[in-house]
Amino acid sequence: MSARLACVAVAAEPITDETAGTIALGDLTVRRLGFGAMRITGEGIWGPPPDHDEALRVLRRSVELGINLIDTADSYGPEVSEELIAEALRPYPEGLVIATKGGLTRTGPNQWPRDGRPEHLREACEGSLRRLGLERIDLYQLHAPDPKVPYEESVGALKALQEEGKIRQIGVSNVSVEQLATARGIVDVVSVQNRFNLGDRASAELLAVCQADGLAFIPWFPLSAGKLAASGGAAAEIAARHGVSAAQIALAWLLAQEQMLPIPGTRKVAHLEENVEAARIELGDEEIAELDAAA
């Protein structure tokens, strides 16, 4: 057993609304701990996973553990993540929200060219509908602004798809405060997905806007704690006191923030269960202040 998992008890019980709390995505409500399905693909987020059956088990186990939001994108694989979700979970359980994204293309492992042209976004959305086996996508997110395309045109394409009934709610990703304001001037935006974690708070101003206005903030790369997870770091010391991992403390810290909806991902059921167990960790006010001061 890895050192990361050695002190962690497997989550025997599913999370509930009381365990993780809930958050609104427009007219949808989900628990405040989702599953990010990027890493169930191959290395470099390219091609099929190294263990196809384990990827299916991870997806099914996430639902068994009470997670009711799964986040993916057409670019994960590309297409592989969406196909695995449909294979593992259709017919979808009642109340399960599938969120996906469009606006990136793939030219190889770890390569993410942007394409925010309205015609590409329409093609991407309709492809996701087919792969996921859905008539309407609950939450569709613009994956990233394309510097070659006016942001208003990209957001407008999602608005048109929403008016056609192909998208239920709209989110944005990898945006600045100004770009979020632009998008909200065109459509009702319910969520923002930006990089944010215990060791990287560059999007703190954006989070503050979401907290003030009741938007869900979905942090990607949520488990990183940077130097705080190293020996002697604040996350490592607090983890030792709780008998858990530093990654779990990083996730518990996120869950202590208002309007936060973390979506940690993994290829392994054991890591999934460890992540879910973090929803049961209660950090004291002094511990949160210690982590904030250290960062």
PDB file of C-alpha atoms in Angstrom:
ATOM      1  CA  MET A   1       0.000   0.000   0.000  1.00  0.00           C
ATOM      2  CA  SER A   2       1.318   3.464  -0.857  1.00  0.00           C
ATOM      3  CA  ALA A   3       2.294   5.916   1.879  1.00  0.00           C
ATOM      4  CA  ARG A   4      -0.450   8.199   0.646  1.00  0.00           C
ATOM      5  CA  LEU A   5      -3.075   5.569   1.445  1.00  0.00           C
ATOM      6  CA  ALA A   6      -1.519   3.842   4.426  1.00  0.00           C
ATOM      7  CA  CYS A   7      -3.313   5.839   7.124  1.00  0.00           C
ATOM      8  CA  VAL A   8      -6.619   6.291   5.331  1.00  0.00           C
ATOM      9  CA  ALA A   9      -9.740   4.275   6.016  1.00  0.00           C
ATOM     10  CA  VAL A  10     -11.810   3.306   3.006  1.00  0.00           C
ATOM     11  CA  ALA A  11     -15.038   5.279   2.771  1.00  0.00           C
ATOM     12  CA  ALA A  12     -17.573   2.680   3.855  1.00  0.00           C
ATOM     13  CA  GLU A  13     -20.584   4.934   3.590  1.00  0.00           C
ATOM     14  CA  PRO A  14     -21.650   7.224   0.745  1.00  0.00           C
ATOM     15  CA  ILE A  15     -21.515  10.964   1.210  1.00  0.00           C
ATOM     16  CA  THR A  16     -24.865  12.667   1.715  1.00  0.00           C
ATOM     17  CA  ASP A  17     -26.197  16.194   1.456  1.00  0.00           C
ATOM     18  CA  GLU A  18     -25.264  16.605   5.114  1.00  0.00           C
ATOM     19  CA  THR A  19     -21.750  15.193   4.671  1.00  0.00           C
ATOM     20  CA  ALA A  20     -20.595  17.342   1.785  1.00  0.00           C
ATOM     21  CA  GLY A  21     -23.286  20.013   1.592  1.00  0.00           C
ATOM     22  CA  THR A  22     -25.058  20.966  -1.611  1.00  0.00           C
ATOM     23  CA  ILE A  23     -24.733  23.711  -4.179  1.00  0.00           C
ATOM     24  CA  ALA A  24     -26.993  25.089  -6.905  1.00  0.00           C
ATOM     25  CA  LEU A  25     -26.190  25.036 -10.612  1.00  0.00           C
ATOM     26  CA  GLY A  26     -29.124  27.128 -11.741  1.00  0.00           C
ATOM     27  CA  ASP A  27     -32.164  24.909 -11.300  1.00  0.00           C
ATOM     28  CA  LEU A  28     -29.956  21.886 -10.512  1.00  0.00           C
ATOM     29  CA  THR A  29     -28.649  20.946  -7.076  1.00  0.00           C
ATOM     30  CA  VAL A  30     -25.642  18.684  -6.546  1.00  0.00           C
ATOM     31  CA  ARG A  31     -23.458  17.616  -3.646  1.00  0.00           C
ATOM     32  CA  ARG A  32     -20.357  19.728  -3.136  1.00  0.00           C
ATOM     33  CA  LEU A  33     -17.971  16.955  -4.090  1.00  0.00           C
ATOM     34  CA  GLY A  34     -17.959  15.802  -7.696  1.00  0.00           C
ATOM     35  CA  PHE A  35     -15.767  13.556  -9.832  1.00  0.00           C
ATOM     36  CA  GLY A  36     -13.478  14.890 -12.537  1.00  0.00           C
ATOM     37  CA  ALA A  37     -13.236  12.358 -15.360  1.00  0.00           C
ATOM     38  CA  MET A  38     -10.131  13.699 -17.117  1.00  0.00           C
ATOM     39  CA  ARG A  39      -7.679  11.156 -15.732  1.00  0.00           C
ATOM     40  CA  ILE A  40      -9.619   8.030 -16.633  1.00  0.00           C
ATOM     41  CA  THR A  41      -8.026   8.374 -20.103  1.00  0.00           C
ATOM     42  CA  GLY A  42      -4.477   7.496 -21.179  1.00  0.00           C
ATOM     43  CA  GLU A  43      -1.182   9.208 -20.408  1.00  0.00           C
ATOM     44  CA  GLY A  44      -1.128  12.829 -21.482  1.00  0.00           C
ATOM     45  CA  ILE A  45      -4.971  12.660 -21.404  1.00  0.00           C
ATOM     46  CA  TRP A  46      -4.635  10.890 -24.738  1.00  0.00           C
ATOM     47  CA  GLY A  47      -6.153   7.610 -25.860  1.00  0.00           C
ATOM     48  CA  PRO A  48      -7.752   4.853 -23.796  1.00  0.00           C
ATOM     49  CA  PRO A  49      -6.937   4.233 -20.131  1.00  0.00           C
ATOM     50  CA  PRO A  50      -4.262   1.698 -19.208  1.00  0.00           C
ATOM     51  CA  ASP A  51      -6.930  -0.338 -17.386  1.00  0.00           C
ATOM     52  CA  HIS A  52     -10.323  -0.072 -19.078  1.00  0.00           C
ATOM     53  CA  ASP A  53     -12.178  -2.128 -16.486  1.00  0.00           C
ATOM     54  CA  GLU A  54     -10.750  -0.122 -13.584  1.00  0.00           C
ATOM     55  CA  ALA A  55     -11.890   3.092 -15.285  1.00  0.00           C
ATOM     56  CA  LEU A  56     -15.436   1.714 -15.418  1.00  0.00           C
ATOM     57  CA  ARG A  57     -15.191   0.646 -11.773  1.00  0.00           C
ATOM     58  CA  VAL A  58     -14.083   4.145 -10.762  1.00  0.00           C
ATOM     59  CA  LEU A  59     -17.069   5.723 -12.481  1.00  0.00           C
ATOM     60  CA  ARG A  60     -19.555   3.269 -11.000  1.00  0.00           C
ATOM     61  CA  ARG A  61     -17.989   3.506  -7.544  1.00  0.00           C
ATOM     62  CA  SER A  62     -18.202   7.304  -7.619  1.00  0.00           C
ATOM     63  CA  VAL A  63     -21.973   7.067  -7.983  1.00  0.00           C
ATOM     64  CA  GLU A  64     -22.167   4.376  -5.288  1.00  0.00           C
ATOM     65  CA  LEU A  65     -20.322   6.753  -2.954  1.00  0.00           C
ATOM     66  CA  GLY A  66     -22.966   9.446  -3.374  1.00  0.00           C
ATOM     67  CA  ILE A  67     -21.295  11.659  -5.969  1.00  0.00           C
ATOM     68  CA  ASN A  68     -23.941  13.132  -8.267  1.00  0.00           C
ATOM     69  CA  LEU A  69     -21.832  15.393 -10.511  1.00  0.00           C
ATOM     70  CA  ILE A  70     -19.390  13.992 -13.054  1.00  0.00           C
ATOM     71  CA  ASP A  71     -17.324  16.527 -14.999  1.00  0.00           C
ATOM     72  CA  THR A  72     -15.735  15.706 -18.338  1.00  0.00           C
ATOM     73  CA  ALA A  73     -14.935  17.276 -21.730  1.00  0.00           C
ATOM     74  CA  ASP A  74     -14.901  16.247 -25.365  1.00  0.00           C
ATOM     75  CA  SER A  75     -11.127  16.888 -25.384  1.00  0.00           C
ATOM     76  CA  TYR A  76     -10.374  14.273 -22.703  1.00  0.00           C
ATOM     77  CA  GLY A  77      -8.987  11.455 -24.777  1.00  0.00           C
ATOM     78  CA  PRO A  78     -10.242  13.073 -27.008  1.00  0.00           C
ATOM     79  CA  GLU A  79     -13.789  11.644 -26.717  1.00  0.00           C
ATOM     80  CA  VAL A  80     -12.610   8.707 -24.579  1.00  0.00           C
ATOM     81  CA  SER A  81     -13.810  10.051 -21.237  1.00  0.00           C
ATOM     82  CA  GLU A  82     -17.336  10.722 -22.487  1.00  0.00           C
ATOM     83  CA  GLU A  83     -17.524   7.284 -24.093  1.00  0.00           C
ATOM     84  CA  LEU A  84     -16.433   5.595 -20.855  1.00  0.00           C
ATOM     85  CA  ILE A  85     -19.022   7.532 -18.848  1.00  0.00           C
ATOM     86  CA  ALA A  86     -21.789   6.351 -21.156  1.00  0.00           C
ATOM     87  CA  GLU A  87     -20.487   2.768 -21.095  1.00  0.00           C
ATOM     88  CA  ALA A  88     -20.263   2.681 -17.303  1.00  0.00           C
ATOM     89  CA  LEU A  89     -23.367   4.571 -16.255  1.00  0.00           C
ATOM     90  CA  ARG A  90     -26.118   4.470 -18.863  1.00  0.00           C
ATOM     91  CA  PRO A  91     -28.981   4.439 -18.148  1.00  0.00           C
ATOM     92  CA  TYR A  92     -27.984   7.286 -15.861  1.00  0.00           C
ATOM     93  CA  PRO A  93     -29.259   7.224 -12.281  1.00  0.00           C
ATOM     94  CA  GLU A  94     -31.909   9.786 -11.441  1.00  0.00           C
ATOM     95  CA  GLY A  95     -30.337  12.997 -10.197  1.00  0.00           C
ATOM     96  CA  LEU A  96     -26.895  12.388 -11.716  1.00  0.00           C
ATOM     97  CA  VAL A  97     -25.596  15.533 -13.437  1.00  0.00           C
ATOM     98  CA  ILE A  98     -23.181  15.079 -16.330  1.00  0.00           C
ATOM     99  CA  ALA A  99     -21.192  18.228 -17.041  1.00  0.00           C
ATOM    100  CA  THR A 100     -18.982  18.498 -20.098  1.00  0.00           C
ATOM    101  CA  LYS A 101     -16.989  21.147 -21.937  1.00  0.00           C
ATOM    102  CA  GLY A 102     -16.075  22.264 -25.429  1.00  0.00           C
ATOM    103  CA  GLY A 103     -13.587  24.717 -26.888  1.00  0.00           C
ATOM    104  CA  LEU A 104     -10.307  22.794 -26.937  1.00  0.00           C
ATOM    105  CA  THR A 105      -8.984  20.476 -29.624  1.00  0.00           C
ATOM    106  CA  ARG A 106      -6.245  17.849 -29.413  1.00  0.00           C
ATOM    107  CA  THR A 107      -3.210  17.408 -31.637  1.00  0.00           C
ATOM    108  CA  GLY A 108      -1.362  14.973 -29.375  1.00  0.00           C
ATOM    109  CA  PRO A 109      -0.666  14.046 -25.741  1.00  0.00           C
ATOM    110  CA  ASN A 110      -0.643  17.075 -23.423  1.00  0.00           C
ATOM    111  CA  GLN A 111      -1.453  19.411 -26.338  1.00  0.00           C
ATOM    112  CA  TRP A 112      -4.551  21.620 -25.996  1.00  0.00           C
ATOM    113  CA  PRO A 113      -5.097  24.081 -28.877  1.00  0.00           C
ATOM    114  CA  ARG A 114      -8.106  26.361 -28.375  1.00  0.00           C
ATOM    115  CA  ASP A 115     -10.983  26.654 -30.819  1.00  0.00           C
ATOM    116  CA  GLY A 116     -13.801  28.956 -29.765  1.00  0.00           C
ATOM    117  CA  ARG A 117     -15.396  29.390 -33.184  1.00  0.00           C
ATOM    118  CA  PRO A 118     -19.181  29.082 -32.970  1.00  0.00           C
ATOM    119  CA  GLU A 119     -19.228  26.367 -35.634  1.00  0.00           C
ATOM    120  CA  HIS A 120     -16.687  24.310 -33.695  1.00  0.00           C
ATOM    121  CA  LEU A 121     -18.583  24.703 -30.415  1.00  0.00           C
ATOM    122  CA  ARG A 122     -21.796  23.539 -32.062  1.00  0.00           C
ATOM    123  CA  GLU A 123     -20.030  20.494 -33.498  1.00  0.00           C
ATOM    124  CA  ALA A 124     -18.399  19.781 -30.124  1.00  0.00           C
ATOM    125  CA  CYS A 125     -21.684  20.023 -28.213  1.00  0.00           C
ATOM    126  CA  GLU A 126     -23.556  17.812 -30.651  1.00  0.00           C
ATOM    127  CA  GLY A 127     -20.727  15.262 -30.538  1.00  0.00           C
ATOM    128  CA  SER A 128     -20.899  15.192 -26.741  1.00  0.00           C
ATOM    129  CA  LEU A 129     -24.651  14.644 -26.876  1.00  0.00           C
ATOM    130  CA  ARG A 130     -24.139  11.609 -29.134  1.00  0.00           C
ATOM    131  CA  ARG A 131     -21.311  10.076 -27.112  1.00  0.00           C
ATOM    132  CA  LEU A 132     -23.023  10.590 -23.769  1.00  0.00           C
ATOM    133  CA  GLY A 133     -26.376   9.421 -25.094  1.00  0.00           C
ATOM    134  CA  LEU A 134     -28.190  12.531 -23.911  1.00  0.00           C
ATOM    135  CA  GLU A 135     -30.854  14.737 -25.420  1.00  0.00           C
ATOM    136  CA  ARG A 136     -29.680  17.687 -23.343  1.00  0.00           C
ATOM    137  CA  ILE A 137     -26.455  18.356 -21.438  1.00  0.00           C
ATOM    138  CA  ASP A 138     -27.129  19.495 -17.880  1.00  0.00           C
ATOM    139  CA  LEU A 139     -24.067  21.754 -17.612  1.00  0.00           C
ATOM    140  CA  TYR A 140     -22.057  22.725 -20.681  1.00  0.00           C
ATOM    141  CA  GLN A 141     -18.926  24.777 -20.109  1.00  0.00           C
ATOM    142  CA  LEU A 142     -16.842  26.859 -22.489  1.00  0.00           C
ATOM    143  CA  HIS A 143     -13.473  25.247 -21.848  1.00  0.00           C
ATOM    144  CA  ALA A 144     -11.290  28.304 -22.460  1.00  0.00           C
ATOM    145  CA  PRO A 145     -11.370  31.660 -24.262  1.00  0.00           C
ATOM    146  CA  ASP A 146      -9.854  31.549 -27.730  1.00  0.00           C
ATOM    147  CA  PRO A 147      -7.690  34.639 -28.362  1.00  0.00           C
ATOM    148  CA  LYS A 148      -8.441  34.355 -32.086  1.00  0.00           C
ATOM    149  CA  VAL A 149     -12.216  34.576 -31.581  1.00  0.00           C
ATOM    150  CA  PRO A 150     -14.157  37.361 -29.829  1.00  0.00           C
ATOM    151  CA  TYR A 151     -15.288  35.923 -26.515  1.00  0.00           C
ATOM    152  CA  GLU A 152     -18.789  37.263 -27.109  1.00  0.00           C
ATOM    153  CA  GLU A 153     -19.101  35.076 -30.210  1.00  0.00           C
ATOM    154  CA  SER A 154     -18.065  31.925 -28.329  1.00  0.00           C
ATOM    155  CA  VAL A 155     -20.464  32.574 -25.456  1.00  0.00           C
ATOM    156  CA  GLY A 156     -23.186  33.478 -27.928  1.00  0.00           C
ATOM    157  CA  ALA A 157     -22.821  30.062 -29.546  1.00  0.00           C
ATOM    158  CA  LEU A 158     -23.584  28.404 -26.213  1.00  0.00           C
ATOM    159  CA  LYS A 159     -26.570  30.682 -25.737  1.00  0.00           C
ATOM    160  CA  ALA A 160     -27.937  29.577 -29.117  1.00  0.00           C
ATOM    161  CA  LEU A 161     -27.481  25.906 -28.191  1.00  0.00           C
ATOM    162  CA  GLN A 162     -29.258  26.534 -24.896  1.00  0.00           C
ATOM    163  CA  GLU A 163     -32.178  28.172 -26.694  1.00  0.00           C
ATOM    164  CA  GLU A 164     -32.393  25.089 -28.923  1.00  0.00           C
ATOM    165  CA  GLY A 165     -32.731  22.882 -25.838  1.00  0.00           C
ATOM    166  CA  LYS A 166     -29.350  21.146 -26.220  1.00  0.00           C
ATOM    167  CA  ILE A 167     -27.866  22.723 -23.083  1.00  0.00           C
ATOM    168  CA  ARG A 168     -29.625  23.163 -19.739  1.00  0.00           C
ATOM    169  CA  GLN A 169     -27.121  25.355 -17.875  1.00  0.00           C
ATOM    170  CA  ILE A 170     -23.972  27.177 -18.995  1.00  0.00           C
ATOM    171  CA  GLY A 171     -20.608  27.496 -17.262  1.00  0.00           C
ATOM    172  CA  VAL A 172     -17.274  29.055 -18.192  1.00  0.00           C
ATOM    173  CA  SER A 173     -13.716  27.928 -17.532  1.00  0.00           C
ATOM    174  CA  ASN A 174     -10.200  29.370 -17.445  1.00  0.00           C
ATOM    175  CA  VAL A 175     -11.494  32.933 -17.377  1.00  0.00           C
ATOM    176  CA  SER A 176     -10.582  36.261 -15.852  1.00  0.00           C
ATOM    177  CA  VAL A 177     -12.958  38.396 -13.798  1.00  0.00           C
ATOM    178  CA  GLU A 178     -13.500  40.565 -16.864  1.00  0.00           C
ATOM    179  CA  GLN A 179     -14.272  37.598 -19.121  1.00  0.00           C
ATOM    180  CA  LEU A 180     -16.762  36.260 -16.582  1.00  0.00           C
ATOM    181  CA  ALA A 181     -18.496  39.649 -16.594  1.00  0.00           C
ATOM    182  CA  THR A 182     -18.626  39.573 -20.404  1.00  0.00           C
ATOM    183  CA  ALA A 183     -20.163  36.106 -20.406  1.00  0.00           C
ATOM    184  CA  ARG A 184     -22.736  37.047 -17.765  1.00  0.00           C
ATOM    185  CA  GLY A 185     -23.790  39.981 -19.904  1.00  0.00           C
ATOM    186  CA  ILE A 186     -24.822  37.486 -22.603  1.00  0.00           C
ATOM    187  CA  VAL A 187     -26.127  34.411 -20.748  1.00  0.00           C
ATOM    188  CA  ASP A 188     -26.956  33.247 -17.240  1.00  0.00           C
ATOM    189  CA  VAL A 189     -23.671  31.685 -16.101  1.00  0.00           C
ATOM    190  CA  VAL A 190     -24.064  29.232 -13.194  1.00  0.00           C
ATOM    191  CA  SER A 191     -20.475  28.053 -12.688  1.00  0.00           C
ATOM    192  CA  VAL A 192     -16.826  28.953 -13.140  1.00  0.00           C
ATOM    193  CA  GLN A 193     -14.072  26.338 -13.475  1.00  0.00           C
ATOM    194  CA  ASN A 194     -10.547  27.662 -12.924  1.00  0.00           C
ATOM    195  CA  ARG A 195      -7.340  26.304 -11.456  1.00  0.00           C
ATOM    196  CA  PHE A 196      -7.401  26.797  -7.686  1.00  0.00           C
ATOM    197  CA  ASN A 197      -5.991  24.858  -4.758  1.00  0.00           C
ATOM    198  CA  LEU A 198      -4.296  25.252  -1.414  1.00  0.00           C
ATOM    199  CA  GLY A 199      -0.985  26.091  -3.069  1.00  0.00           C
ATOM    200  CA  ASP A 200      -2.288  28.152  -6.019  1.00  0.00           C
ATOM    201  CA  ARG A 201      -4.803  30.900  -5.304  1.00  0.00           C
ATOM    202  CA  ALA A 202      -4.336  33.018  -8.406  1.00  0.00           C
ATOM    203  CA  SER A 203      -8.107  32.907  -9.017  1.00  0.00           C
ATOM    204  CA  ALA A 204      -8.999  34.173  -5.526  1.00  0.00           C
ATOM    205  CA  GLU A 205     -10.603  37.345  -6.915  1.00  0.00           C
ATOM    206  CA  LEU A 206     -12.758  35.253  -9.231  1.00  0.00           C
ATOM    207  CA  LEU A 207     -13.784  33.018  -6.338  1.00  0.00           C
ATOM    208  CA  ALA A 208     -14.823  36.110  -4.396  1.00  0.00           C
ATOM    209  CA  VAL A 209     -17.132  37.131  -7.256  1.00  0.00           C
ATOM    210  CA  CYS A 210     -18.692  33.650  -7.255  1.00  0.00           C
ATOM    211  CA  GLN A 211     -19.179  33.778  -3.492  1.00  0.00           C
ATOM    212  CA  ALA A 212     -20.776  37.202  -3.660  1.00  0.00           C
ATOM    213  CA  ASP A 213     -23.121  36.306  -6.518  1.00  0.00           C
ATOM    214  CA  GLY A 214     -23.957  32.684  -5.711  1.00  0.00           C
ATOM    215  CA  LEU A 215     -22.125  31.013  -8.618  1.00  0.00           C
ATOM    216  CA  ALA A 216     -20.527  27.599  -8.183  1.00  0.00           C
ATOM    217  CA  PHE A 217     -16.721  27.677  -8.303  1.00  0.00           C
ATOM    218  CA  ILE A 218     -15.274  24.390  -9.636  1.00  0.00           C
ATOM    219  CA  PRO A 219     -11.528  24.241  -8.925  1.00  0.00           C
ATOM    220  CA  TRP A 220      -9.421  22.113 -11.218  1.00  0.00           C
ATOM    221  CA  PHE A 221      -6.178  20.551  -9.958  1.00  0.00           C
ATOM    222  CA  PRO A 222      -7.779  20.658  -6.500  1.00  0.00           C
ATOM    223  CA  LEU A 223      -5.532  18.284  -4.532  1.00  0.00           C
ATOM    224  CA  SER A 224      -2.242  20.136  -4.909  1.00  0.00           C
ATOM    225  CA  ALA A 225      -0.874  21.680  -1.736  1.00  0.00           C
ATOM    226  CA  GLY A 226       2.529  22.696  -3.083  1.00  0.00           C
ATOM    227  CA  LYS A 227       5.217  23.255  -0.453  1.00  0.00           C
ATOM    228  CA  LEU A 228       2.560  23.054   2.292  1.00  0.00           C
ATOM    229  CA  ALA A 229       2.460  19.264   1.777  1.00  0.00           C
ATOM    230  CA  ALA A 230       6.226  18.864   2.245  1.00  0.00           C
ATOM    231  CA  SER A 231       7.663  17.707   5.550  1.00  0.00           C
ATOM    232  CA  GLY A 232       7.154  20.472   8.069  1.00  0.00           C
ATOM    233  CA  GLY A 233       4.575  22.213   5.906  1.00  0.00           C
ATOM    234  CA  ALA A 234       1.238  23.290   7.355  1.00  0.00           C
ATOM    235  CA  ALA A 235      -0.824  20.767   5.361  1.00  0.00           C
ATOM    236  CA  ALA A 236       1.514  17.914   6.284  1.00  0.00           C
ATOM    237  CA  GLU A 237       1.424  18.796   9.984  1.00  0.00           C
ATOM    238  CA  ILE A 238      -2.366  19.136  10.086  1.00  0.00           C
ATOM    239  CA  ALA A 239      -2.697  15.869   8.139  1.00  0.00           C
ATOM    240  CA  ALA A 240      -0.567  14.103  10.744  1.00  0.00           C
ATOM    241  CA  ARG A 241      -2.802  15.408  13.531  1.00  0.00           C
ATOM    242  CA  HIS A 242      -5.911  14.074  11.760  1.00  0.00           C
ATOM    243  CA  GLY A 243      -4.269  10.820  10.651  1.00  0.00           C
ATOM    244  CA  VAL A 244      -4.967  11.514   6.982  1.00  0.00           C
ATOM    245  CA  SER A 245      -3.001  12.568   3.879  1.00  0.00           C
ATOM    246  CA  ALA A 246      -1.973  16.107   2.946  1.00  0.00           C
ATOM    247  CA  ALA A 247      -4.066  15.749  -0.228  1.00  0.00           C
ATOM    248  CA  GLN A 248      -7.124  15.081   1.916  1.00  0.00           C
ATOM    249  CA  ILE A 249      -6.394  18.197   3.961  1.00  0.00           C
ATOM    250  CA  ALA A 250      -6.108  20.204   0.729  1.00  0.00           C
ATOM    251  CA  LEU A 251      -9.529  18.915  -0.308  1.00  0.00           C
ATOM    252  CA  ALA A 252     -11.058  19.526   3.132  1.00  0.00           C
ATOM    253  CA  TRP A 253      -9.721  23.104   2.987  1.00  0.00           C
ATOM    254  CA  LEU A 254     -11.467  23.640  -0.342  1.00  0.00           C
ATOM    255  CA  LEU A 255     -14.727  22.268   1.038  1.00  0.00           C
ATOM    256  CA  ALA A 256     -14.494  24.793   3.864  1.00  0.00           C
ATOM    257  CA  GLN A 257     -14.809  27.622   1.313  1.00  0.00           C
ATOM    258  CA  GLU A 258     -18.252  28.917   0.331  1.00  0.00           C
ATOM    259  CA  GLN A 259     -19.487  28.159  -3.199  1.00  0.00           C
ATOM    260  CA  MET A 260     -16.696  25.633  -3.750  1.00  0.00           C
ATOM    261  CA  LEU A 261     -17.407  22.465  -5.752  1.00  0.00           C
ATOM    262  CA  PRO A 262     -14.218  20.358  -5.995  1.00  0.00           C
ATOM    263  CA  ILE A 263     -14.048  17.594  -8.620  1.00  0.00           C
ATOM    264  CA  PRO A 264     -10.937  15.511  -7.813  1.00  0.00           C
ATOM    265  CA  GLY A 265     -10.222  12.821 -10.373  1.00  0.00           C
ATOM    266  CA  THR A 266      -8.292   9.566 -10.442  1.00  0.00           C
ATOM    267  CA  ARG A 267      -7.865   6.288 -12.330  1.00  0.00           C
ATOM    268  CA  LYS A 268      -8.001   4.175  -9.163  1.00  0.00           C
ATOM    269  CA  VAL A 269     -10.911   3.183  -6.939  1.00  0.00           C
ATOM    270  CA  ALA A 270      -8.668   3.345  -3.850  1.00  0.00           C
ATOM    271  CA  HIS A 271      -7.770   6.978  -4.552  1.00  0.00           C
ATOM    272  CA  LEU A 272     -11.407   7.802  -5.257  1.00  0.00           C
ATOM    273  CA  GLU A 273     -12.392   6.429  -1.859  1.00  0.00           C
ATOM    274  CA  GLU A 274      -9.634   8.418  -0.185  1.00  0.00           C
ATOM    275  CA  ASN A 275     -10.862  11.607  -1.856  1.00  0.00           C
ATOM    276  CA  VAL A 276     -14.449  10.988  -0.809  1.00  0.00           C
ATOM    277  CA  GLU A 277     -13.356  10.381   2.773  1.00  0.00           C
ATOM    278  CA  ALA A 278     -11.978  13.948   2.835  1.00  0.00           C
ATOM    279  CA  ALA A 279     -15.572  15.227   2.915  1.00  0.00           C
ATOM    280  CA  ARG A 280     -15.770  13.894   6.473  1.00  0.00           C
ATOM    281  CA  ILE A 281     -12.736  15.826   7.723  1.00  0.00           C
ATOM    282  CA  GLU A 282     -13.694  18.836   9.810  1.00  0.00           C
ATOM    283  CA  LEU A 283     -10.984  21.467   9.969  1.00  0.00           C
ATOM    284  CA  GLY A 284     -11.091  23.859  12.897  1.00  0.00           C
ATOM    285  CA  ASP A 285     -11.056  27.618  12.403  1.00  0.00           C
ATOM    286  CA  GLU A 286      -7.494  27.740  13.730  1.00  0.00           C
ATOM    287  CA  GLU A 287      -6.382  25.085  11.251  1.00  0.00           C
ATOM    288  CA  ILE A 288      -7.949  26.951   8.341  1.00  0.00           C
ATOM    289  CA  ALA A 289      -6.248  30.146   9.497  1.00  0.00           C
ATOM    290  CA  GLU A 290      -2.946  28.252   9.768  1.00  0.00           C
ATOM    291  CA  LEU A 291      -3.270  27.012   6.181  1.00  0.00           C
ATOM    292  CA  ASP A 292      -4.252  30.465   4.925  1.00  0.00           C
ATOM    293  CA  ALA A 293      -1.315  32.116   6.702  1.00  0.00           C
ATOM    294  CA  ALA A 294       1.160  29.523   5.419  1.00  0.00           C
ATOM    295  CA  ALA A 295       0.052  30.073   1.826  1.00  0.00           C
TER     296      ALA A 295
END
